[in-house]
Coordinates of C-alpha atoms and ligand atoms in Angstrom, one line a residue:
X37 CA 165.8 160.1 104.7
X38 CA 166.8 157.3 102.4
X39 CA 163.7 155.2 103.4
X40 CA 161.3 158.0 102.1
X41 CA 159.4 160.5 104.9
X42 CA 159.5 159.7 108.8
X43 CA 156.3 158.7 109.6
X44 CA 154.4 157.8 112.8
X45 CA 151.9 155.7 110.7
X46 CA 153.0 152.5 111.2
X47 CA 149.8 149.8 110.0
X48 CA 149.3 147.3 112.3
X49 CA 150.4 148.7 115.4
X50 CA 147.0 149.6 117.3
X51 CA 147.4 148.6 120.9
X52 CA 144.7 145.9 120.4
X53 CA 142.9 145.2 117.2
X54 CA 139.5 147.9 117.4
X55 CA 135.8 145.7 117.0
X56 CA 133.9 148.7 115.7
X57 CA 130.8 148.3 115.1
X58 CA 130.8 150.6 112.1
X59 CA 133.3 151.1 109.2
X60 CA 135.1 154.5 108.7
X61 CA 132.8 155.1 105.7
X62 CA 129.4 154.3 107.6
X63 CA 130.9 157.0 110.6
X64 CA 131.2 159.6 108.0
X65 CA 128.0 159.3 106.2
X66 CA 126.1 158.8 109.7
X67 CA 127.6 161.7 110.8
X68 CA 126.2 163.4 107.6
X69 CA 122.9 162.3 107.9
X70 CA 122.2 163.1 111.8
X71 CA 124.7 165.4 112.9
X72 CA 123.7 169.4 113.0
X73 CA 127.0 170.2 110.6
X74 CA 129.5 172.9 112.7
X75 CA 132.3 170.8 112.0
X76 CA 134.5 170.3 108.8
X77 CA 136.6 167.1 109.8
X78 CA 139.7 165.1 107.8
X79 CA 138.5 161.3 106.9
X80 CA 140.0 160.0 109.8
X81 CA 138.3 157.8 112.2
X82 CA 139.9 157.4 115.8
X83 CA 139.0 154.7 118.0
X84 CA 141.3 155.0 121.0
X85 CA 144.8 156.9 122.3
X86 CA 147.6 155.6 124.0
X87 CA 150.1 157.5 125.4
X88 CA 150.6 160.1 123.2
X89 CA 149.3 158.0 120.1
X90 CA 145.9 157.7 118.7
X91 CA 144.5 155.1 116.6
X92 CA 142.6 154.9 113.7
X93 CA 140.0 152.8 112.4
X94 CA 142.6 150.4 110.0
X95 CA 145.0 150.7 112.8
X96 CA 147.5 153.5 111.8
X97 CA 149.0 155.0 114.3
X98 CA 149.6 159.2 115.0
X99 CA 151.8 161.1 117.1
X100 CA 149.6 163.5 118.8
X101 CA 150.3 167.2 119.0
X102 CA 147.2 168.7 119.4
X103 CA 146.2 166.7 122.6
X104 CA 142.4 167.4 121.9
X105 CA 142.9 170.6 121.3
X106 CA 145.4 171.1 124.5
X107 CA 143.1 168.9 126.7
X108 CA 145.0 165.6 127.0
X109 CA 147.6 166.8 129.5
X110 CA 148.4 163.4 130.5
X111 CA 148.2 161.6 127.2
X112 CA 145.6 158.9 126.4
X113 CA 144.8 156.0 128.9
X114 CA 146.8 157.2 131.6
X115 CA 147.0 154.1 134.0
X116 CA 146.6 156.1 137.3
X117 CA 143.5 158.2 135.7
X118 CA 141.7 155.3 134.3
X119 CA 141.7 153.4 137.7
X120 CA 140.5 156.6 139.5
X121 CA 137.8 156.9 137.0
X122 CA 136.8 153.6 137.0
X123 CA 136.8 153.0 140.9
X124 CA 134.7 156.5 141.0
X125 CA 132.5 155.4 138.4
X126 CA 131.3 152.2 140.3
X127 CA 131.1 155.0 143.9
X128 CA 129.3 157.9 142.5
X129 CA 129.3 159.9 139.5
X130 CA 126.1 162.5 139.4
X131 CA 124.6 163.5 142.7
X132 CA 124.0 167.2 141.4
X133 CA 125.0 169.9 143.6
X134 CA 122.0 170.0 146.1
X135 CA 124.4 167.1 148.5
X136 CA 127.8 167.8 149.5
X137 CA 130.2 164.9 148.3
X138 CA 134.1 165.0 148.7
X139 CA 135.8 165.1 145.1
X140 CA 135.1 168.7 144.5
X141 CA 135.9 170.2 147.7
X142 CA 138.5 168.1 147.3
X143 CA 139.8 169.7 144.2
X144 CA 139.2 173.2 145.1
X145 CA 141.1 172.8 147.7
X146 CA 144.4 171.8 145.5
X147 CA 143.5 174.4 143.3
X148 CA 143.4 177.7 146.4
X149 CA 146.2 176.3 147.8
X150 CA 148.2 176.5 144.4
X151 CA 146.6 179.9 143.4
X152 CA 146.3 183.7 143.9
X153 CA 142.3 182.6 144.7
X154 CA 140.2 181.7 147.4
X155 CA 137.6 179.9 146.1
X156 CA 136.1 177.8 143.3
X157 CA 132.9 177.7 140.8
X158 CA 133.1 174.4 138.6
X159 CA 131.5 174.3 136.0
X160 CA 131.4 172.0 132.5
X161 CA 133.4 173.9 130.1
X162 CA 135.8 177.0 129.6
X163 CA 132.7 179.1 127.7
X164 CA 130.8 178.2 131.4
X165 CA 134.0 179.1 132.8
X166 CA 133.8 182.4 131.2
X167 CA 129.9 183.0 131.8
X168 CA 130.5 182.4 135.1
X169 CA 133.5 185.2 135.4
X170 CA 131.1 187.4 133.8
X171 CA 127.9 187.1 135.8
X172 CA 130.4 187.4 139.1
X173 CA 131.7 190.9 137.6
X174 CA 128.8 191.9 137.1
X175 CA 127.0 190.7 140.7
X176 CA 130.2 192.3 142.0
X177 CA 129.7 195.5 140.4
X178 CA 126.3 196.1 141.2
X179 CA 126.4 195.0 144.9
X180 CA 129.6 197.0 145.4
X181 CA 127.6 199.9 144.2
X182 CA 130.2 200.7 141.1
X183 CA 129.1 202.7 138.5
X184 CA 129.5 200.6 135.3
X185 CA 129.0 196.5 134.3
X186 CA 131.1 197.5 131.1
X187 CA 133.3 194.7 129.8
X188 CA 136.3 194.6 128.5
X189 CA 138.5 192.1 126.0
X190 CA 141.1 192.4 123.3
X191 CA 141.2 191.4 119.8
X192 CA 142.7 187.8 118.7
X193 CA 141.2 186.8 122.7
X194 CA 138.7 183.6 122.2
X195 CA 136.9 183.1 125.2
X196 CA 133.9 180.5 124.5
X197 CA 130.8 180.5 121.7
X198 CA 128.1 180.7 124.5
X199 CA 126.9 184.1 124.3
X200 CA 128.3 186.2 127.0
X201 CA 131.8 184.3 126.2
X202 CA 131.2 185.1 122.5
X203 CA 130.3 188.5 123.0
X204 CA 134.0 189.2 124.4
X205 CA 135.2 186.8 121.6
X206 CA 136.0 189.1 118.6
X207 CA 135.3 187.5 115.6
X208 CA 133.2 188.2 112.6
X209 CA 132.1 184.9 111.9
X210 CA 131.6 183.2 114.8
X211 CA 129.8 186.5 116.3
X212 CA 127.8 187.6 113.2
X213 CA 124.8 185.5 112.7
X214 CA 124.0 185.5 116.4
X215 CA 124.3 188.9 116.9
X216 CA 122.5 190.7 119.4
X217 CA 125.4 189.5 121.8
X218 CA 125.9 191.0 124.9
X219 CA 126.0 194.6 125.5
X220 CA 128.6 197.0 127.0
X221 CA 132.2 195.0 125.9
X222 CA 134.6 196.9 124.7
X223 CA 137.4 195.1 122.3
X224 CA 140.6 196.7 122.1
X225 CA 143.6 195.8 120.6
X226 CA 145.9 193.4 122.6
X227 CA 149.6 194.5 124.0
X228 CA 148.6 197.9 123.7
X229 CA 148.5 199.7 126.9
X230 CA 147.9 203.0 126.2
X231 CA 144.6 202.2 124.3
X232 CA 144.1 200.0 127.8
X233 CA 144.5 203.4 129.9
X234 CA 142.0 205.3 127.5
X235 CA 139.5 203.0 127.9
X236 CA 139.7 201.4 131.3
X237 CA 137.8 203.5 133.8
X238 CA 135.1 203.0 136.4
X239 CA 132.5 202.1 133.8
X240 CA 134.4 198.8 133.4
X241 CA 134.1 196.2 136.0
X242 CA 136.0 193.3 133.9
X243 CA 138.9 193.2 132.0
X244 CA 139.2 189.6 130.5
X245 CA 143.1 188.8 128.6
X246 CA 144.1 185.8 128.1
X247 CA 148.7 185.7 128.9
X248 CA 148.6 183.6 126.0
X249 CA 146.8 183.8 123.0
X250 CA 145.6 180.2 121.9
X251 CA 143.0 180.4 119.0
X252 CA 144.3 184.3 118.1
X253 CA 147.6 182.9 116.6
X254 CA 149.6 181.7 119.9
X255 CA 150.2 185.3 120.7
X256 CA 151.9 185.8 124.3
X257 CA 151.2 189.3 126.2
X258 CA 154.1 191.5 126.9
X259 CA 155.0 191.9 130.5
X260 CA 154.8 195.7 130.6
X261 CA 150.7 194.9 129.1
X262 CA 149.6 192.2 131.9
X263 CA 151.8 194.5 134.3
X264 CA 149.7 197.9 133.2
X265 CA 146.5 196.0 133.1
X266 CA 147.2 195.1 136.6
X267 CA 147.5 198.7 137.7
X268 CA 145.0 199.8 135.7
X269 CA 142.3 197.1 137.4
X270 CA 143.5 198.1 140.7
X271 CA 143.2 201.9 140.6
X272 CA 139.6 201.8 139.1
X273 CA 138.7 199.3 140.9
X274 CA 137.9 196.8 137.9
X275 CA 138.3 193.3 138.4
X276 CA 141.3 191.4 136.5
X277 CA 140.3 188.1 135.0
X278 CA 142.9 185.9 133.2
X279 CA 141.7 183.3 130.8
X280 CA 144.0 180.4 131.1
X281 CA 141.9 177.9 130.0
X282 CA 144.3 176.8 127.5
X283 CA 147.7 178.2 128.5
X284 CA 147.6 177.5 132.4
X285 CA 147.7 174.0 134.1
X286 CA 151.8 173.5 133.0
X287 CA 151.3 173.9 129.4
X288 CA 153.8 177.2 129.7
X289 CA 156.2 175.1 131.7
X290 CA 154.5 177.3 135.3
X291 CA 151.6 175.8 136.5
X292 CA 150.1 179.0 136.1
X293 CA 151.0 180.6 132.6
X294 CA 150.6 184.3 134.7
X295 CA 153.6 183.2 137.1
X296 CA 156.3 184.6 133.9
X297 CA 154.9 188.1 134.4
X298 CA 154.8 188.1 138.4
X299 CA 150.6 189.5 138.7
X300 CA 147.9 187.7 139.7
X301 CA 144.4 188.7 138.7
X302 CA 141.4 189.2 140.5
X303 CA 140.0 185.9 139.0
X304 CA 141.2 183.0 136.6
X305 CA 139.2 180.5 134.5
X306 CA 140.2 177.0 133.4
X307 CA 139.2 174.0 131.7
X308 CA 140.1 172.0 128.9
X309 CA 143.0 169.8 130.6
X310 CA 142.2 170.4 134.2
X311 CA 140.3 166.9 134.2
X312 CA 142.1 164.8 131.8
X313 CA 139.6 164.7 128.5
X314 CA 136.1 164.6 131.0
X315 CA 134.3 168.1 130.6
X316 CA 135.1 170.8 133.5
X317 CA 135.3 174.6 133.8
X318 CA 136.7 176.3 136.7
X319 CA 136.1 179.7 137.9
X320 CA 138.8 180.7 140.8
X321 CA 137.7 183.6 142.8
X322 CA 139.4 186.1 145.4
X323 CA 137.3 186.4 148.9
X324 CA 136.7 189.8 148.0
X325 CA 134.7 188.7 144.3
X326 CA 133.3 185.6 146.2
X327 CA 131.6 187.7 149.1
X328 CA 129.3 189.1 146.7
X329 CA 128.1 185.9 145.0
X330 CA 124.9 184.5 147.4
X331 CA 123.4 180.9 147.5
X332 CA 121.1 180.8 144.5
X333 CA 123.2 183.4 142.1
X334 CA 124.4 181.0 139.9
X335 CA 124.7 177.1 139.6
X336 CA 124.8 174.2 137.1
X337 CA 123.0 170.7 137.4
X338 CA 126.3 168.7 135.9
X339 CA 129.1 170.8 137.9
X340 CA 131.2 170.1 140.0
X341 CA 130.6 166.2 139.6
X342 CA 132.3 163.7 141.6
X343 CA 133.5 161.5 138.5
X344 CA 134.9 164.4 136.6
X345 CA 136.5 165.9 140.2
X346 CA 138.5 162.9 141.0
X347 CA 139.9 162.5 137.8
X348 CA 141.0 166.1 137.9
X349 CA 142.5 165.5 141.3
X350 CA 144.9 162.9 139.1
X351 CA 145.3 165.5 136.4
X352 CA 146.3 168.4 139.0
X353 CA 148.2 166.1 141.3
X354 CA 150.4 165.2 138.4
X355 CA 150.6 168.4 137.0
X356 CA 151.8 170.5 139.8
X357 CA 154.5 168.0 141.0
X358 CA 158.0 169.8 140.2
X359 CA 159.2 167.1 138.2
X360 CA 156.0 166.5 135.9
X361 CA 157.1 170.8 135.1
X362 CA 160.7 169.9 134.8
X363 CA 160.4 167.6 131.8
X364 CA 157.8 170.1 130.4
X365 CA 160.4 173.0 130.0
X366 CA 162.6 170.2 128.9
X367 CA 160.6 169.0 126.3
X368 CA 159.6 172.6 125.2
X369 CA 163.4 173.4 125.0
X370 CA 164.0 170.3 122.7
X371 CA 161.1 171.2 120.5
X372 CA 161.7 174.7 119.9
X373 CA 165.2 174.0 119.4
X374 CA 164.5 171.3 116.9
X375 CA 161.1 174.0 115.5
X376 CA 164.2 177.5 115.4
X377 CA 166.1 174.6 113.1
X378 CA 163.3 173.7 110.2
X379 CA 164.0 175.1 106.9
X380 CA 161.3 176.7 105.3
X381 CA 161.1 179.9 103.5
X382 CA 157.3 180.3 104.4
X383 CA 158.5 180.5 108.0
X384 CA 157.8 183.9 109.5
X385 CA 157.7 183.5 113.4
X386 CA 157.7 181.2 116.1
X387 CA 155.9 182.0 119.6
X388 CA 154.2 181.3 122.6
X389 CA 155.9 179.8 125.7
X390 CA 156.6 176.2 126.6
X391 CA 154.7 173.7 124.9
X392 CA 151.8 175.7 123.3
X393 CA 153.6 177.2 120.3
X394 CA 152.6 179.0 117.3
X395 CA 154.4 178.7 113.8
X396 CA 153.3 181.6 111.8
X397 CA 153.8 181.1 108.1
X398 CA 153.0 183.4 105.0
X399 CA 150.7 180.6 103.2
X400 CA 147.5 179.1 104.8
X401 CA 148.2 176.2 107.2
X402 CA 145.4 173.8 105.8
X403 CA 147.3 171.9 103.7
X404 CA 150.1 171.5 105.9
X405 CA 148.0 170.2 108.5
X406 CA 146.4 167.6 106.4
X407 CA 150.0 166.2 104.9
X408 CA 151.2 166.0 108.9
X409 CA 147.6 164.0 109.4
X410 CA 149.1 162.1 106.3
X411 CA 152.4 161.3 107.8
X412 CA 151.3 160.6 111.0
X413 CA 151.3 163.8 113.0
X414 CA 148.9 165.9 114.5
X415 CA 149.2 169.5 114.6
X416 CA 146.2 171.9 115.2
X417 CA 145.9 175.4 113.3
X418 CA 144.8 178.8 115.2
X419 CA 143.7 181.6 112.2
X420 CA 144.6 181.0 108.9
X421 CA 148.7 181.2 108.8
X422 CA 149.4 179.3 112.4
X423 CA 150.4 176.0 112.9
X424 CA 149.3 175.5 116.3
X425 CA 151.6 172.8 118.7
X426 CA 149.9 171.8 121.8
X427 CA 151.5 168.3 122.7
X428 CA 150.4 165.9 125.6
X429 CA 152.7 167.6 128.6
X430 CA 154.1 164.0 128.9
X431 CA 155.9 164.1 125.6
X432 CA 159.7 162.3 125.9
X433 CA 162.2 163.5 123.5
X434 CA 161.8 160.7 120.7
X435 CA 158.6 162.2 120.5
X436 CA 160.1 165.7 119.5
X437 CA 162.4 164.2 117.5
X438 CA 160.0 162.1 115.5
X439 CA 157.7 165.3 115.4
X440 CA 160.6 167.5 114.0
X441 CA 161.2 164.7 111.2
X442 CA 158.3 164.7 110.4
X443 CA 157.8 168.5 110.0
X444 CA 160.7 168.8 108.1
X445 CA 159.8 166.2 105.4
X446 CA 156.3 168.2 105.5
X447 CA 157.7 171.4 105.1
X448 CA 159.7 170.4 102.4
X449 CA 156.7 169.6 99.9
X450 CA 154.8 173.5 100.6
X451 CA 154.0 175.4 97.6
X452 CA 153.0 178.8 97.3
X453 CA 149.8 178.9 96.2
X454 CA 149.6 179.1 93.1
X455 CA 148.1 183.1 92.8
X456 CA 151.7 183.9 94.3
X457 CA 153.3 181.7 92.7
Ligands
PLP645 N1 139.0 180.3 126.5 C1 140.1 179.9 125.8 C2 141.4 180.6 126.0 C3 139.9 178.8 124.9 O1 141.0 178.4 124.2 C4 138.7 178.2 124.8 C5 138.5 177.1 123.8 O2 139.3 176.8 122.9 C6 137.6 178.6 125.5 C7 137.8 179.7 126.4 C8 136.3 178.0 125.4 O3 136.3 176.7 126.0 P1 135.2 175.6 125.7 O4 135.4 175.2 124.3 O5 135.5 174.5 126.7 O6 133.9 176.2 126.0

């Protein structure tokens, strides 16, 4: 440490020199001007990615563990995903879904064969993922003549902000001030299965869980829960629908993150990596929750697009090869070796499974995640104590390494604040 902090910033090291046509400070104030404001973002202004760096507007350079927010799977720029983007772009990218074309059919068909499902809804995002999921449960409920279109989700779950995925997302402030939501969901607490057996019955025709936590603090679910919930759904006869829009596609180290506990729900959604940083949402189906759906029930003008399908037939081609896996669960190993090793006396827990990890702390994680930003790493929060790790899956070990330096010389300057101190 002689030299001062590890740093991934290193000035002057862009990939090739950006021509913006706007400075960083013109950015920021347009963005104040014309932007409806739902965002509170750092300074920073990125203009591309490579590999698992992005680039700023002065050239600075950052080691990228938040991948978009667990989207960039493959890094940025992957070679092999920009040509298949770029040869579909100049074939066809919108046709809408009134024509058949081949990419999507395509890509449901990698993702039945590699799943408990039979087949496919695409959509454009995990929330439309999750709508989607809903709307089947309920179709299935009332055409299989059951007696409830109850819904049920657990607290800490984040399932979307549109408003049937926000209505089984149980949060104060993103709910409140859009409130009515959707009727009938029942929120219970998560890991707890014998509030799951008083409450699951044959009013419910949903039970929506995701096997890992993401935005609720990187919180995995015990096996005995997903295994209960399983037996549960089964014997009343409501449908099990896991959320793995941001723990499944290999981020566990499985392809699926639901292959740890051995059960396989009734449906699964996806999204965020599944097409490489191009916006997708998938909703996987058994035959049995697809038989009810008719031509007409549901359907999106932008799904299901060839452009965005091919690229996720690079993204899932890559993703479910044994060896792309292998070097996850290696990677994961090196960083939560190097993560069990940091010193910090803030440090409570560390959790979640393969490369989406959650550091839980006993200060807030703001200022933590703005000094990494400052030295060059990028790290993600989930709630207010949780540093939130959700790497590119392609991630060597100098990346760890660099990452754990970094860290540690972060870690190193944490206060208390200063009401505890
Ligand atoms: N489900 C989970 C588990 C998520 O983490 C998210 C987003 O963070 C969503 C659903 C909503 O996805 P989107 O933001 O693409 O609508």
């Amino acid at each position: 440490m002689a030299e001062g902090p590890p740093s991934a910033c290193m000035p002057g090291t862009a990939i090739w020199p950006e021509e913006s046509d706007m400075t960083p400070d013109e950015v920021r104030m347009t963005e104040h001007r014309y932007l409806v404001p739902t965002y509170a973002r750092p300074d920073v202004v990125f203009t591309h990615g490579r590999g698992v760096h992005l680039y700023d507007a002065e050239g600075r350079a950052y080691l990228d563990f938040g991948a978009g927010i667990a989207v960039n799977a493959l890094g940025y720029s992957d070679p092999e995903w920009c040509q298949a983007v770029s040869d579909q772009a100049t074939k066809l990218v919108h046709v809408s879904n009134l024509y058949h074309s081949s990419p999507h059919v395509q890509l449901a068909q990698r993702l039945v064969e590699h799943s408990f499902a039979d087949r496919v809804f695409f959509g454009n995002s995990g929330s439309e993922a999750n709508e989607a999921a809903i709307k089947f449960a309920r179709a299935w409920a009332r055409r299989g003549g059951r007696a409830g279109t109850d819904v049920v989700a657990f607290e800490g779950g984040f399932h979307g902000r549109t408003l049937g995925s926000l209505s089984i997302t149980p949060r104060q402030k993103y709910q409140a001030p859009f409130e009515p939501l959707v009727p009938g969901v029942h929120i219970l607490p998560y890991n707890d299965l014998e509030a799951a057996r008083r409450a699951i019955d044959e009013r419910v025709c949903a039970v929506f869980v995701e096997p890992i936590q993401g935005e609720g603090g990187v919180r995995p679910a015990d096996k005995d829960f997903l295994l209960g919930l399983r037996s549960l759904c089964s014997e009343t006869g409501a449908l099990l629908v896991f959320d793995e829009i941001q723990c499944g596609l290999g981020r566990a180290g499985t392809l699926w993150a639901h292959e740890f506990y051995g059960v396989e729900p009734d449906m699964m959604t996806l999204a965020k990596p599944l097409a490489g940083g191009l916006p997708i949402g998938a909703t996987l189906v058994t035959e049995e929750v697809a038989r009810v759906i008719h031509v007409g029930d549901h359907g999106s003008t932008f799904g299901a697009g060839p452009l965005v399908c091919r690229a996720a037939q690079v993204v899932f081609d890559r993703i479910s090869r044994p060896a792309f896996l292998e070097n996850v669960v290696e990677q994961a190993d090196n960083l939560w070796r190097g993560l069990q090793e940091l010193e910090s006396k803030h440090l409570l827990e560390i959790r979640g499974r393969g490369l989406m990890i959650g550091l839980e702390f006993d200060v807030p994680m703001g200022p933590l995640v703005d000094s990494l930003l400052q030295s060059g790493l990028i790290g993600l929060t989930a709630g207010e104590n949780v540093l939130r790790l959700t790497p590119p899956l392609v991630i060597e070990k100098e990346h760890v390494d660099l990452a754990i330096d970094i860290l540690n010389s972060a870690l190193s300057g944490l206060e208390r604040p200063a009401r505890e101190a």
